[in-house]
Short mmCIF file of C-alpha atoms in Angstrom, two decimals:
data_model
loop_
_atom_site.label_atom_id
_atom_site.label_comp_id
_atom_site.label_asym_id
_atom_site.label_seq_id
_atom_site.Cartn_x
_atom_site.Cartn_y
_atom_site.Cartn_z
CA UNK A 1 8.68 -38.90 166.07
CA UNK A 2 10.10 -35.51 167.42
CA UNK A 3 7.84 -35.23 169.71
CA UNK A 4 8.48 -39.63 171.11
CA UNK A 5 13.04 -38.27 171.11
CA UNK A 6 11.98 -35.57 173.03
CA UNK A 7 10.21 -38.18 175.43
CA UNK A 8 11.81 -41.06 174.95
CA UNK A 9 15.75 -38.55 176.39
CA UNK A 10 13.66 -37.01 178.93
CA UNK A 11 12.52 -40.41 179.86
CA UNK A 12 16.57 -41.21 180.00
CA UNK A 13 17.24 -38.12 181.79
CA UNK A 14 15.02 -38.67 183.93
CA UNK A 15 15.93 -42.35 185.43
CA UNK A 16 19.49 -41.53 185.93
CA UNK A 17 18.72 -38.46 188.01
CA UNK A 18 16.86 -41.39 189.84
CA UNK A 19 19.29 -43.19 189.62
CA UNK A 20 21.97 -40.86 191.07
CA UNK A 21 20.37 -39.50 193.47
CA UNK A 22 21.31 -43.35 195.74
CA UNK A 23 24.61 -42.20 195.46
CA UNK A 24 25.85 -41.79 198.75
CA UNK A 25 26.97 -38.43 199.16
CA UNK A 26 31.10 -38.77 199.76
CA UNK A 27 31.49 -39.70 196.16
CA UNK A 28 28.57 -37.13 194.72
CA UNK A 29 30.98 -35.07 196.60
CA UNK A 30 34.14 -36.29 194.14
CA UNK A 31 32.02 -35.83 191.47
CA UNK A 32 31.84 -31.85 192.31
CA UNK A 33 35.20 -31.80 193.13
CA UNK A 34 35.86 -33.23 189.22
CA UNK A 35 33.08 -31.13 188.05
CA UNK A 36 34.80 -27.61 189.58
CA UNK A 37 38.74 -29.34 188.30
CA UNK A 38 37.27 -30.14 184.32
CA UNK A 39 35.33 -26.76 184.07
CA UNK A 40 38.40 -25.48 185.34
CA UNK A 41 40.64 -27.02 182.95
CA UNK A 42 37.95 -25.68 179.55
CA UNK A 43 38.05 -22.29 180.84
CA UNK A 44 42.32 -22.34 180.19
CA UNK A 45 41.53 -24.04 177.17
CA UNK A 46 38.88 -20.36 175.90
CA UNK A 47 41.78 -18.27 177.38
CA UNK A 48 44.51 -19.86 175.63
CA UNK A 49 42.54 -19.77 172.15
CA UNK A 50 41.58 -16.11 172.88
CA UNK A 51 45.16 -15.20 173.95
CA UNK A 52 47.16 -17.25 171.64
CA UNK A 53 49.68 -19.84 173.25
CA UNK A 54 53.06 -18.03 174.47
CA UNK A 55 53.47 -18.40 177.35
CA UNK A 56 52.86 -21.67 176.81
CA UNK A 57 55.10 -23.87 179.33
CA UNK A 58 51.58 -22.14 181.95
CA UNK A 59 49.35 -23.16 180.03
CA UNK A 60 50.42 -26.78 180.33
CA UNK A 61 50.79 -25.93 183.98
CA UNK A 62 47.41 -24.55 184.35
CA UNK A 63 46.24 -27.55 182.40
CA UNK A 64 47.51 -30.18 183.39
CA UNK A 65 47.03 -29.33 187.33
CA UNK A 66 43.52 -29.42 186.00
CA UNK A 67 43.81 -32.80 184.11
CA UNK A 68 46.20 -34.66 187.22
CA UNK A 69 43.41 -33.24 190.12
CA UNK A 70 40.42 -34.48 188.42
CA UNK A 71 42.50 -38.26 187.56
CA UNK A 72 43.35 -38.13 190.81
CA UNK A 73 39.87 -37.41 192.34
CA UNK A 74 38.45 -40.24 189.24
CA UNK A 75 40.74 -42.96 191.46
CA UNK A 76 39.75 -41.57 194.12
CA UNK A 77 36.79 -42.50 193.58
CA UNK A 78 37.02 -44.98 191.93
CA UNK A 79 38.37 -47.04 195.53
CA UNK A 80 35.93 -45.13 197.52
CA UNK A 81 33.03 -46.53 196.32
CA UNK A 82 31.57 -49.46 198.71
CA UNK A 83 30.07 -51.32 195.07
CA UNK A 84 33.32 -51.94 193.61
CA UNK A 85 34.57 -55.51 194.64
CA UNK A 86 37.29 -54.74 192.93
CA UNK A 87 39.36 -52.44 196.41
CA UNK A 88 37.10 -54.26 198.75
CA UNK A 89 39.85 -55.39 200.01
CA UNK A 90 41.73 -51.64 200.30
CA UNK A 91 40.59 -49.20 203.36
CA UNK A 92 38.97 -45.80 202.29
CA UNK A 93 42.36 -44.60 205.00
CA UNK A 94 43.98 -45.95 202.82
CA UNK A 95 43.04 -44.29 199.33
CA UNK A 96 43.21 -41.51 200.13
CA UNK A 97 46.25 -41.66 201.81
CA UNK A 98 47.38 -42.20 198.60
CA UNK A 99 45.41 -39.12 196.86
CA UNK A 100 46.72 -36.52 199.31
CA UNK A 101 50.46 -38.29 198.17
CA UNK A 102 50.14 -38.59 194.38
CA UNK A 103 48.61 -34.36 194.41
CA UNK A 104 51.93 -33.66 196.95
CA UNK A 105 54.05 -35.12 193.85
CA UNK A 106 51.57 -32.83 191.05
CA UNK A 107 51.37 -30.15 192.55
CA UNK A 108 55.29 -29.35 193.20
CA UNK A 109 55.83 -30.56 190.03
CA UNK A 110 52.85 -28.01 188.78
CA UNK A 111 54.84 -24.89 190.58
CA UNK A 112 58.10 -26.01 189.06
CA UNK A 113 56.68 -26.69 185.46
CA UNK A 114 54.35 -23.37 185.68
CA UNK A 115 57.60 -20.90 184.96
CA UNK B 1 134.03 -7.79 178.76
CA UNK B 2 131.11 -6.38 180.00
CA UNK B 3 130.31 -4.74 176.99
CA UNK B 4 130.29 -7.59 174.11
CA UNK B 5 126.83 -9.32 174.96
CA UNK B 6 125.61 -5.74 174.94
CA UNK B 7 126.90 -5.25 171.04
CA UNK B 8 126.00 -8.69 170.30
CA UNK B 9 122.09 -8.31 172.12
CA UNK B 10 122.22 -4.84 170.17
CA UNK B 11 123.38 -6.89 166.47
CA UNK B 12 120.69 -9.22 167.52
CA UNK B 13 117.65 -7.12 167.54
CA UNK B 14 119.49 -5.51 164.18
CA UNK B 15 118.14 -9.06 162.90
CA UNK B 16 114.65 -8.71 161.96
CA UNK B 17 115.48 -4.82 160.15
CA UNK B 18 117.93 -6.64 157.75
CA UNK B 19 115.72 -9.45 156.06
CA UNK B 20 113.83 -7.76 153.56
CA UNK B 21 111.19 -11.25 153.11
CA UNK B 22 107.05 -11.33 152.55
CA UNK B 23 105.81 -10.75 155.68
CA UNK B 24 102.07 -10.13 156.80
CA UNK B 25 103.57 -6.58 158.53
CA UNK B 26 104.81 -5.61 153.59
CA UNK B 27 103.97 -8.14 152.11
CA UNK B 28 105.97 -6.71 148.85
CA UNK B 29 109.40 -8.52 148.77
CA UNK B 30 113.16 -6.32 146.46
CA UNK B 31 114.59 -9.33 146.33
CA UNK B 32 114.07 -11.83 142.94
CA UNK B 33 116.04 -13.68 141.08
CA UNK B 34 116.24 -14.07 136.99
CA UNK B 35 116.65 -16.35 135.08
CA UNK B 36 118.48 -15.65 132.25
CA UNK B 37 118.99 -18.85 128.35
CA UNK B 38 121.63 -15.76 127.44
CA UNK B 39 122.34 -12.71 129.30
CA UNK B 40 121.93 -10.79 126.21
CA UNK B 41 117.92 -10.91 126.91
CA UNK B 42 119.34 -8.54 129.79
CA UNK B 43 119.37 -5.94 127.72
CA UNK B 44 117.24 -6.44 125.30
CA UNK B 45 114.37 -6.70 127.91
CA UNK B 46 115.85 -4.04 129.95
CA UNK B 47 112.91 -1.61 129.78
CA UNK B 48 111.25 -3.77 130.95
CA UNK B 49 113.52 -5.24 133.93
CA UNK B 50 114.52 -1.08 134.06
CA UNK B 51 110.67 -0.39 135.21
CA UNK B 52 110.71 -3.36 138.46
CA UNK B 53 114.24 -1.90 139.90
CA UNK B 54 112.79 1.43 139.73
CA UNK B 55 110.03 0.78 141.38
CA UNK B 56 113.25 -0.94 144.39
CA UNK B 57 113.05 -4.44 143.35
CA UNK B 58 117.04 -5.80 143.88
CA UNK B 59 116.96 -7.99 140.10
CA UNK B 60 120.17 -10.98 140.27
CA UNK B 61 119.88 -11.70 136.90
CA UNK B 62 122.19 -15.23 136.36
CA UNK B 63 122.61 -18.17 133.53
CA UNK B 64 120.01 -20.11 133.94
CA UNK B 65 122.81 -22.93 134.12
CA UNK B 66 125.37 -21.37 136.43
CA UNK B 67 126.02 -23.96 138.94
CA UNK B 68 126.79 -21.02 141.04
CA UNK B 69 122.42 -20.59 142.22
CA UNK B 70 120.16 -20.99 144.75
CA UNK B 71 117.76 -20.06 145.86
CA UNK B 72 117.73 -21.07 149.39
CA UNK B 73 121.19 -21.26 152.52
CA UNK B 74 120.49 -23.03 154.84
CA UNK B 75 116.63 -23.86 155.29
CA UNK B 76 115.96 -19.18 154.59
CA UNK B 77 114.93 -18.44 150.78
CA UNK B 78 117.69 -16.28 149.87
CA UNK B 79 115.22 -14.41 147.40
CA UNK B 80 110.88 -13.00 147.33
CA UNK B 81 110.30 -13.30 144.23
CA UNK B 82 111.73 -15.54 140.43
CA UNK B 83 111.27 -14.00 136.96
CA UNK B 84 112.27 -17.63 134.91
CA UNK B 85 113.79 -16.15 131.45
CA UNK B 86 115.07 -18.89 130.20
CA UNK B 87 112.58 -20.92 127.00
CA UNK B 88 114.96 -23.64 126.49
CA UNK B 89 116.98 -24.88 129.23
CA UNK B 90 116.87 -28.03 129.55
CA UNK B 91 118.56 -28.41 133.28
CA UNK B 92 118.61 -25.46 136.33
CA UNK B 93 122.66 -25.26 137.24
CA UNK B 94 123.29 -25.31 141.12
CA UNK B 95 120.41 -26.78 143.88
CA UNK B 96 117.54 -25.48 141.89
CA UNK B 97 115.26 -28.11 139.72
CA UNK B 98 111.30 -27.91 139.58
CA UNK B 99 110.96 -29.89 142.38
CA UNK B 100 113.20 -26.86 144.78
CA UNK B 101 111.23 -24.35 142.21
CA UNK B 102 107.61 -25.58 143.24
CA UNK B 103 108.86 -25.83 146.86
CA UNK B 104 109.25 -21.80 146.68
CA UNK B 105 106.36 -21.34 145.44
CA UNK B 106 104.22 -23.21 148.21
CA UNK B 107 106.10 -21.41 150.87
CA UNK B 108 104.28 -18.74 148.91
CA UNK B 109 106.79 -17.16 147.11
CA UNK B 110 105.57 -15.16 143.76
CA UNK B 111 107.28 -16.85 140.75
CA UNK B 112 107.45 -15.23 137.00
CA UNK B 113 107.54 -17.37 133.99
CA UNK B 114 108.36 -16.94 130.29
CA UNK B 115 107.73 -19.18 126.97
CA UNK B 116 108.51 -19.53 124.10
CA UNK B 117 108.60 -21.72 120.91
CA UNK B 118 111.19 -23.94 121.30
CA UNK B 119 110.78 -24.09 125.00
CA UNK B 120 111.93 -27.15 126.62
CA UNK B 121 109.96 -30.57 129.17
CA UNK B 122 111.12 -28.59 132.42
CA UNK B 123 109.67 -25.09 132.32
CA UNK B 124 106.53 -27.03 130.53
CA UNK B 125 106.52 -28.59 133.42
CA UNK B 126 106.35 -26.34 135.34
CA UNK B 127 103.99 -24.52 134.38
CA UNK B 128 102.02 -27.64 133.57
CA UNK B 129 102.10 -27.53 137.29
CA UNK B 130 100.76 -24.33 137.49
CA UNK B 131 98.22 -25.90 135.38
CA UNK B 132 98.66 -23.80 132.13
CA UNK B 133 99.35 -26.82 129.39
CA UNK B 134 101.20 -25.83 126.81
CA UNK B 135 101.04 -26.99 123.02
CA UNK B 136 102.92 -29.82 123.05
CA UNK B 137 104.86 -29.22 118.82
CA UNK B 138 107.55 -28.10 120.11
CA UNK B 139 107.57 -26.06 116.51
CA UNK B 140 104.05 -24.53 117.20
CA UNK B 141 103.20 -21.02 117.36
CA UNK B 142 100.10 -19.41 117.18
CA UNK B 143 98.83 -17.89 114.14
CA UNK B 144 96.13 -16.17 114.09
CA UNK B 145 95.51 -14.24 109.90
CA UNK B 146 92.83 -11.74 111.52
CA UNK B 147 93.77 -10.23 114.63
CA UNK B 148 97.01 -9.80 113.57
CA UNK B 149 100.04 -6.87 113.54
CA UNK B 150 100.51 -4.74 110.53
CA UNK B 151 103.35 -2.92 111.82
CA UNK B 152 105.13 -6.57 112.86
CA UNK B 153 103.71 -8.78 109.46
CA UNK B 154 106.26 -10.95 108.64
CA UNK B 155 102.94 -12.71 105.89
CA UNK B 156 102.70 -15.77 108.84
CA UNK B 157 100.86 -13.51 110.74
CA UNK B 158 101.96 -14.37 114.11
CA UNK B 159 102.96 -10.92 116.07
CA UNK B 160 99.56 -11.06 117.35
CA UNK B 161 97.59 -8.19 118.60
CA UNK B 162 95.17 -8.74 121.09
CA UNK B 163 93.46 -7.01 123.27
CA UNK B 164 91.20 -9.54 125.07
CA UNK B 165 92.55 -8.64 128.11
CA UNK B 166 90.78 -9.27 132.35
CA UNK B 167 88.47 -6.92 132.63
CA UNK B 168 89.43 -6.37 136.96
CA UNK B 169 91.32 -3.93 137.93
CA UNK B 170 93.08 -4.93 140.81
CA UNK B 171 94.49 -7.40 138.48
CA UNK B 172 94.93 -4.68 135.47
CA UNK B 173 95.93 -1.34 137.60
CA UNK B 174 92.63 1.16 137.09
CA UNK B 175 93.68 3.16 134.06
CA UNK B 176 91.88 0.90 130.58
CA UNK B 177 94.95 -0.04 128.81
CA UNK B 178 94.10 1.19 125.18
CA UNK B 179 96.20 -0.18 122.58
CA UNK B 180 96.35 -3.93 121.44
CA UNK B 181 99.33 -6.59 123.38
CA UNK B 182 101.10 -7.24 121.19
CA UNK B 183 102.47 -11.41 121.79
CA UNK B 184 104.59 -13.93 120.10
CA UNK B 185 104.82 -16.67 120.62
CA UNK B 186 102.98 -20.04 121.68
CA UNK B 187 99.93 -20.84 123.27
CA UNK B 188 98.44 -22.62 126.03
CA UNK B 189 95.43 -23.87 127.70
CA UNK B 190 94.29 -24.41 131.17
CA UNK B 191 93.41 -27.03 133.17
CA UNK B 192 90.40 -26.96 133.59
CA UNK B 193 90.53 -29.69 137.55
CA UNK B 194 92.29 -26.33 138.51
CA UNK B 195 90.60 -23.85 139.72
CA UNK B 196 92.82 -21.28 140.55
CA UNK B 197 94.72 -20.36 137.48
CA UNK B 198 93.04 -17.79 135.00
CA UNK B 199 93.25 -16.09 131.76
CA UNK B 200 94.83 -12.63 132.10
CA UNK B 201 95.12 -12.43 127.80
CA UNK B 202 93.18 -14.33 126.46
CA UNK B 203 93.15 -14.95 122.38
CA UNK B 204 90.84 -13.97 120.03
CA UNK B 205 87.95 -16.97 118.47
CA UNK B 206 90.36 -16.80 115.13
CA UNK B 207 93.27 -18.05 116.73
CA UNK B 208 94.82 -21.03 116.08
CA UNK B 209 98.05 -22.84 117.13
CA UNK B 210 99.65 -24.60 114.98
CA UNK B 211 103.85 -24.25 113.36
CA UNK B 212 103.86 -21.80 111.01
CA UNK B 213 106.57 -23.00 108.64
CA UNK B 214 105.38 -26.31 107.49
CA UNK B 215 101.87 -27.00 106.43
CA UNK B 216 98.40 -27.53 107.89
CA UNK B 217 97.36 -31.62 107.31
CA UNK B 218 95.33 -31.72 110.33
CA UNK B 219 92.74 -30.32 112.67
CA UNK B 220 95.70 -27.35 115.32
CA UNK B 221 94.90 -29.12 118.58
CA UNK B 222 94.47 -25.60 120.31
CA UNK B 223 92.06 -23.22 118.36
CA UNK B 224 90.20 -19.98 119.24
CA UNK B 225 89.57 -18.80 122.36
CA UNK B 226 90.61 -22.05 124.35
CA UNK B 227 93.74 -20.68 123.88
CA UNK B 228 95.57 -18.43 126.74
CA UNK B 229 98.75 -15.90 126.15
CA UNK B 230 98.91 -14.74 129.36
CA UNK B 231 97.37 -16.80 133.13
CA UNK B 232 97.97 -16.21 135.48
CA UNK B 233 97.76 -18.24 139.10
CA UNK B 234 97.16 -17.31 142.55
CA UNK B 235 98.05 -20.82 144.80
CA UNK B 236 95.85 -20.95 148.02
CA UNK B 237 98.79 -19.70 150.00
CA UNK B 238 98.68 -16.24 147.86
CA UNK B 239 102.11 -16.96 145.71
CA UNK B 240 100.85 -14.71 142.56
CA UNK B 241 102.44 -17.01 139.13
CA UNK B 242 102.13 -15.26 136.28
CA UNK B 243 102.60 -17.41 133.18
CA UNK B 244 102.80 -15.84 129.90
CA UNK B 245 103.24 -18.54 127.02
CA UNK B 246 106.21 -15.76 124.55
CA UNK B 247 109.39 -14.04 125.74
CA UNK B 248 109.32 -11.69 122.99
CA UNK B 249 105.89 -10.03 124.58
CA UNK B 250 108.96 -8.76 128.17
CA UNK B 251 110.85 -7.04 124.69
CA UNK B 252 112.33 -3.67 124.30
CA UNK B 253 111.23 -3.99 121.11
CA UNK B 254 107.77 -4.64 121.20
CA UNK B 255 107.92 -2.42 124.08
CA UNK B 256 108.40 0.61 121.97
CA UNK B 257 107.19 -0.37 118.54
CA UNK B 258 104.17 0.87 117.21
CA UNK B 259 100.49 -1.35 116.75
CA UNK B 260 98.44 -1.31 114.26
CA UNK B 261 95.71 -3.83 114.81
CA UNK B 262 94.32 -5.24 111.19
CA UNK B 263 91.12 -4.19 109.62
CA UNK B 264 91.55 -1.94 111.95
CA UNK B 265 92.19 2.13 111.33
CA UNK B 266 93.39 2.80 114.37
CA UNK B 267 97.38 3.65 115.18
CA UNK B 268 98.77 3.24 117.91
CA UNK B 269 102.38 4.83 118.75
CA UNK B 270 103.18 2.97 121.69
CA UNK B 271 102.20 -1.38 122.39
CA UNK B 272 100.32 -1.72 125.08
CA UNK B 273 102.86 -4.10 125.77
CA UNK B 274 104.59 -1.85 129.28
CA UNK B 275 101.51 -0.41 130.70
CA UNK B 276 100.47 -4.63 130.35
CA UNK B 277 103.48 -5.92 131.73
CA UNK B 278 104.18 -3.85 134.47
CA UNK B 279 100.64 -3.82 135.53
CA UNK B 280 100.56 -7.25 136.26
CA UNK B 281 103.82 -7.36 137.71
CA UNK B 282 102.66 -4.74 139.78
CA UNK B 283 99.86 -7.77 140.97
CA UNK B 284 101.88 -10.80 140.47
CA UNK B 285 104.62 -9.02 143.23
CA UNK B 286 101.87 -7.76 145.51
CA UNK B 287 101.61 -4.45 145.15
CA UNK B 288 98.54 -4.91 144.45
CA UNK B 289 94.60 -6.92 145.89
CA UNK B 290 96.96 -8.18 148.82
CA UNK B 291 94.87 -8.36 152.07
CA UNK B 292 94.85 -8.51 155.09
CA UNK B 293 92.28 -8.28 157.94
CA UNK B 294 92.80 -7.63 161.98
CA UNK B 295 90.97 -6.38 164.68
CA UNK B 296 87.95 -8.97 164.80
CA UNK B 297 85.95 -7.70 168.04
CA UNK B 298 82.31 -8.89 168.95
CA UNK B 299 80.59 -8.27 171.99
CA UNK B 300 77.07 -7.76 172.78
CA UNK B 301 75.14 -4.18 171.71
CA UNK B 302 75.91 -1.59 174.74
CA UNK B 303 78.50 -3.24 175.87
CA UNK B 304 82.67 -2.75 175.19
CA UNK B 305 84.38 -6.29 176.11
CA UNK B 306 84.51 -9.49 174.50
CA UNK B 307 82.55 -12.25 176.07
CA UNK B 308 83.71 -15.80 176.82
CA UNK B 309 79.90 -16.81 175.55
CA UNK B 310 76.83 -15.27 174.52
CA UNK B 311 73.64 -16.76 175.01
CA UNK B 312 70.62 -17.35 173.40
CA UNK B 313 68.83 -14.45 171.31
CA UNK B 314 71.19 -12.06 172.47
CA UNK B 315 72.30 -9.16 170.24
CA UNK B 316 75.88 -8.54 168.91
CA UNK B 317 78.58 -6.46 167.12
CA UNK B 318 81.20 -8.01 165.33
CA UNK B 319 83.37 -5.91 163.37
CA UNK B 320 86.99 -5.95 161.34
CA UNK B 321 89.32 -3.77 160.26
CA UNK B 322 90.40 -5.17 157.04
CA UNK B 323 93.58 -2.62 154.44
CA UNK B 324 95.46 -3.34 151.36
CA UNK B 325 98.86 -3.42 151.00
CA UNK B 326 99.63 -0.97 148.39
CA UNK B 327 103.08 -1.60 147.93
CA UNK B 328 104.60 0.94 150.22
CA UNK B 329 101.78 1.09 152.60
CA UNK B 330 98.27 -0.23 154.39
CA UNK B 331 95.35 1.08 153.14
CA UNK B 332 92.00 0.55 153.63
CA UNK B 333 90.13 -2.03 151.72
CA UNK B 334 86.42 -0.51 150.43
CA UNK B 335 84.31 -2.98 149.06
CA UNK B 336 80.92 -3.82 149.93
CA UNK B 337 80.89 -7.60 149.10
CA UNK B 338 82.56 -8.62 153.14
CA UNK B 339 80.10 -11.48 154.46
CA UNK B 340 80.73 -12.63 157.61
CA UNK B 341 78.87 -16.37 159.33
CA UNK B 342 77.79 -17.09 162.25
CA UNK B 343 78.88 -21.04 161.54
CA UNK B 344 78.39 -24.05 163.25
CA UNK B 345 77.76 -26.49 161.33
CA UNK B 346 76.40 -24.77 158.37
CA UNK B 347 75.41 -21.19 158.45
CA UNK B 348 73.09 -20.20 160.97
CA UNK B 349 74.35 -15.85 160.15
CA UNK B 350 74.46 -15.06 157.09
CA UNK B 351 75.74 -10.91 156.98
CA UNK B 352 77.06 -8.54 154.35
CA UNK B 353 79.63 -5.90 156.15
CA UNK B 354 79.60 -2.32 156.75
CA UNK B 355 82.25 -0.81 155.90
CA UNK B 356 82.82 2.63 156.81
CA UNK B 357 85.18 3.73 154.20
CA UNK B 358 88.46 3.00 157.42
CA UNK B 359 89.10 -0.24 156.58
CA UNK B 360 86.57 -1.08 160.25
CA UNK B 361 83.60 -3.15 158.51
CA UNK B 362 81.43 -3.89 160.99
CA UNK B 363 77.42 -4.94 161.79
CA UNK B 364 75.11 -6.41 164.63
CA UNK B 365 73.02 -9.75 164.80
CA UNK B 366 70.11 -11.88 167.27
CA UNK B 367 72.64 -15.05 168.46
CA UNK B 368 70.13 -17.97 166.40
CA UNK B 369 67.58 -19.84 169.31
CA UNK B 370 69.75 -22.92 169.03
CA UNK B 371 73.09 -23.15 170.64
CA UNK B 372 76.72 -25.08 171.26
CA UNK B 373 80.46 -24.17 169.91
CA UNK B 374 80.06 -21.35 166.88
CA UNK B 375 81.82 -19.48 164.00
CA UNK B 376 81.81 -16.01 163.13
CA UNK B 377 84.01 -16.32 159.99
CA UNK B 378 85.31 -14.08 157.07
CA UNK B 379 85.63 -15.74 154.30
CA UNK B 380 86.84 -13.95 151.29
CA UNK B 381 87.60 -14.62 148.10
CA UNK B 382 87.52 -12.51 145.39
CA UNK B 383 88.81 -12.23 142.06
CA UNK B 384 92.36 -10.58 142.42
CA UNK B 385 92.93 -10.50 145.29
CA UNK B 386 94.31 -12.56 148.22
CA UNK B 387 91.61 -14.85 150.35
CA UNK B 388 91.25 -13.94 153.82
CA UNK B 389 89.82 -16.50 155.69
CA UNK B 390 89.08 -15.58 159.40
CA UNK B 391 87.45 -17.34 162.06
CA UNK B 392 87.11 -17.05 165.84
CA UNK B 393 85.61 -19.70 167.69
CA UNK B 394 82.74 -18.69 170.47
CA UNK B 395 79.88 -21.00 172.25
CA UNK B 396 76.02 -19.81 172.61
CA UNK B 397 74.92 -20.66 175.58
CA UNK B 398 71.04 -21.09 176.15
CA UNK B 399 69.21 -19.51 178.81
CA UNK B 400 69.91 -20.04 182.71
CA UNK B 401 66.96 -21.14 184.65
CA UNK B 402 67.14 -17.77 186.22
CA UNK B 403 66.67 -15.88 183.24
CA UNK B 404 63.04 -17.23 181.37
CA UNK B 405 60.45 -13.98 181.77
CA UNK B 406 57.56 -14.22 185.62
CA UNK B 407 55.24 -13.42 186.41
CA UNK B 408 53.80 -12.12 182.96
CA UNK B 409 50.46 -11.11 182.40
CA UNK B 410 48.77 -13.54 180.24
CA UNK B 411 49.53 -16.00 182.42
CA UNK B 412 47.44 -15.47 185.19
CA UNK B 413 44.65 -17.47 184.46
CA UNK B 414 47.33 -20.09 184.33
CA UNK B 415 48.98 -19.87 188.28
CA UNK B 416 45.09 -19.06 188.95
CA UNK B 417 43.64 -22.36 187.71
CA UNK B 418 46.99 -23.68 189.25
CA UNK B 419 46.45 -21.85 192.90
CA UNK B 420 42.71 -22.82 192.95
CA UNK B 421 43.61 -26.58 192.17
CA UNK B 422 45.77 -26.43 194.81
CA UNK B 423 43.46 -24.56 197.45
CA UNK B 424 40.40 -27.04 196.24
CA UNK B 425 42.57 -29.53 196.84
CA UNK B 426 42.44 -28.20 200.48
CA UNK B 427 38.62 -27.36 201.23
CA UNK B 428 38.45 -31.39 199.64
CA UNK B 429 40.38 -33.33 201.53
CA UNK B 430 38.21 -31.38 205.05
CA UNK B 431 34.13 -31.40 203.64
CA UNK B 432 36.10 -35.27 201.97
CA UNK B 433 36.78 -36.41 205.45
CA UNK B 434 34.33 -34.45 207.50
CA UNK B 435 31.64 -35.65 205.67
CA UNK B 436 29.89 -38.21 206.88
#
């Protein structure tokens, strides 16, 4: 029973990996970028749990900077994905321009709130 | 010709010196009007009047129905205090009536009322306005078959020797009144709705109020400790009123009389009346227990000047000087229960001020983490003392934008994360645009 569960999990993981290998390279780059942002956010949460929430505004802006970046990157990924029919009329240049504009606004707010 | 305006100016500048009246500088007034039923009171109560005039009071004796008497002329009060030793007067002469006397008190002047058996309705009504209701039976007297005075006993036990005095040094002086106080007259009860009036000499539990000449057929209306013999009231404007149910307790006969309480073997050579009435008249005429507060100061710790506005979490120091009038000069008031409030609709800070024994009360505290318009408030109400009510308004502002702490070491990881996100965005843009 336990053995077969382990094999199932392995099989599932293997199929996911082979399916993901087919993903275009530019989407993989975006995924890497999202993973980086989420990882940074997790580090900050762990740090806050250790030292306390004293400069709370700084903590919030640090966390929101990471999550905001991750969210915007995911939005970009949805828009530049060729398989996504919803955005087939939207040129990737336009999607990237939106991404840049949103990031500028995000970082402006973060810098103001960082204290 | 040129000299006459100069003289006029000099005369006008002298006017304040010629006026004696209750003023913040000298609360003890000097001119007292004494209204009597009969000028014989002047001699039968002469010891009491002598103790007043020896303390510097100018007593003006008038018959209560004298048509020329007046409390004020041209809107100015002619007297600083009024003594009503006229229990039977039905109508005052001149311009004085009940309303005039109440106006006199309302403008901050002091009043002594002595009622007696057969008191008139007028005197009763004035006392009622001050919160003391005399027994409605005009012939009623206070009777005590247990605590009567042996020496004055005429069989009806109406001369009471009472030592139920209020325990207050400011009202009765610091030296203890050893001998019992003799009292013969009418009792009163205090209006429970009036919080300003209180008993000074109260009756013992065995006392009752009834007509001593008639047989007691129904239970008396006033009994026991509910009966007050002598009461005082301090109005909200600090005017003081003494209400006594006995005129004879002021008399020379009672002042000089020896006293021995029934069922007690101690015989006192002299009754406590003189000491009691002299001390309480000092209180009534503001020779004691009159406070003033000056020099309210507040500033930030380490600074001298009073700021126009405080910031939240500022440390501040507050100080006020409180003096007590001793009858001739302002002496430092020493107490450990003066409190200051930092108040905005409710007190955010309540601190007891520490006294330096020279009249200066001070404390320091931190402004609460709330901004708005605050007040420094001192509300000091203590039995026998005049009420102090000070308030000073001060706004409190939040931190300015540049007053927050910056570059906190503990926050460097957050700064690093935010900047690494910006750098990451920059690098990602290159990779995203140039990877094919």
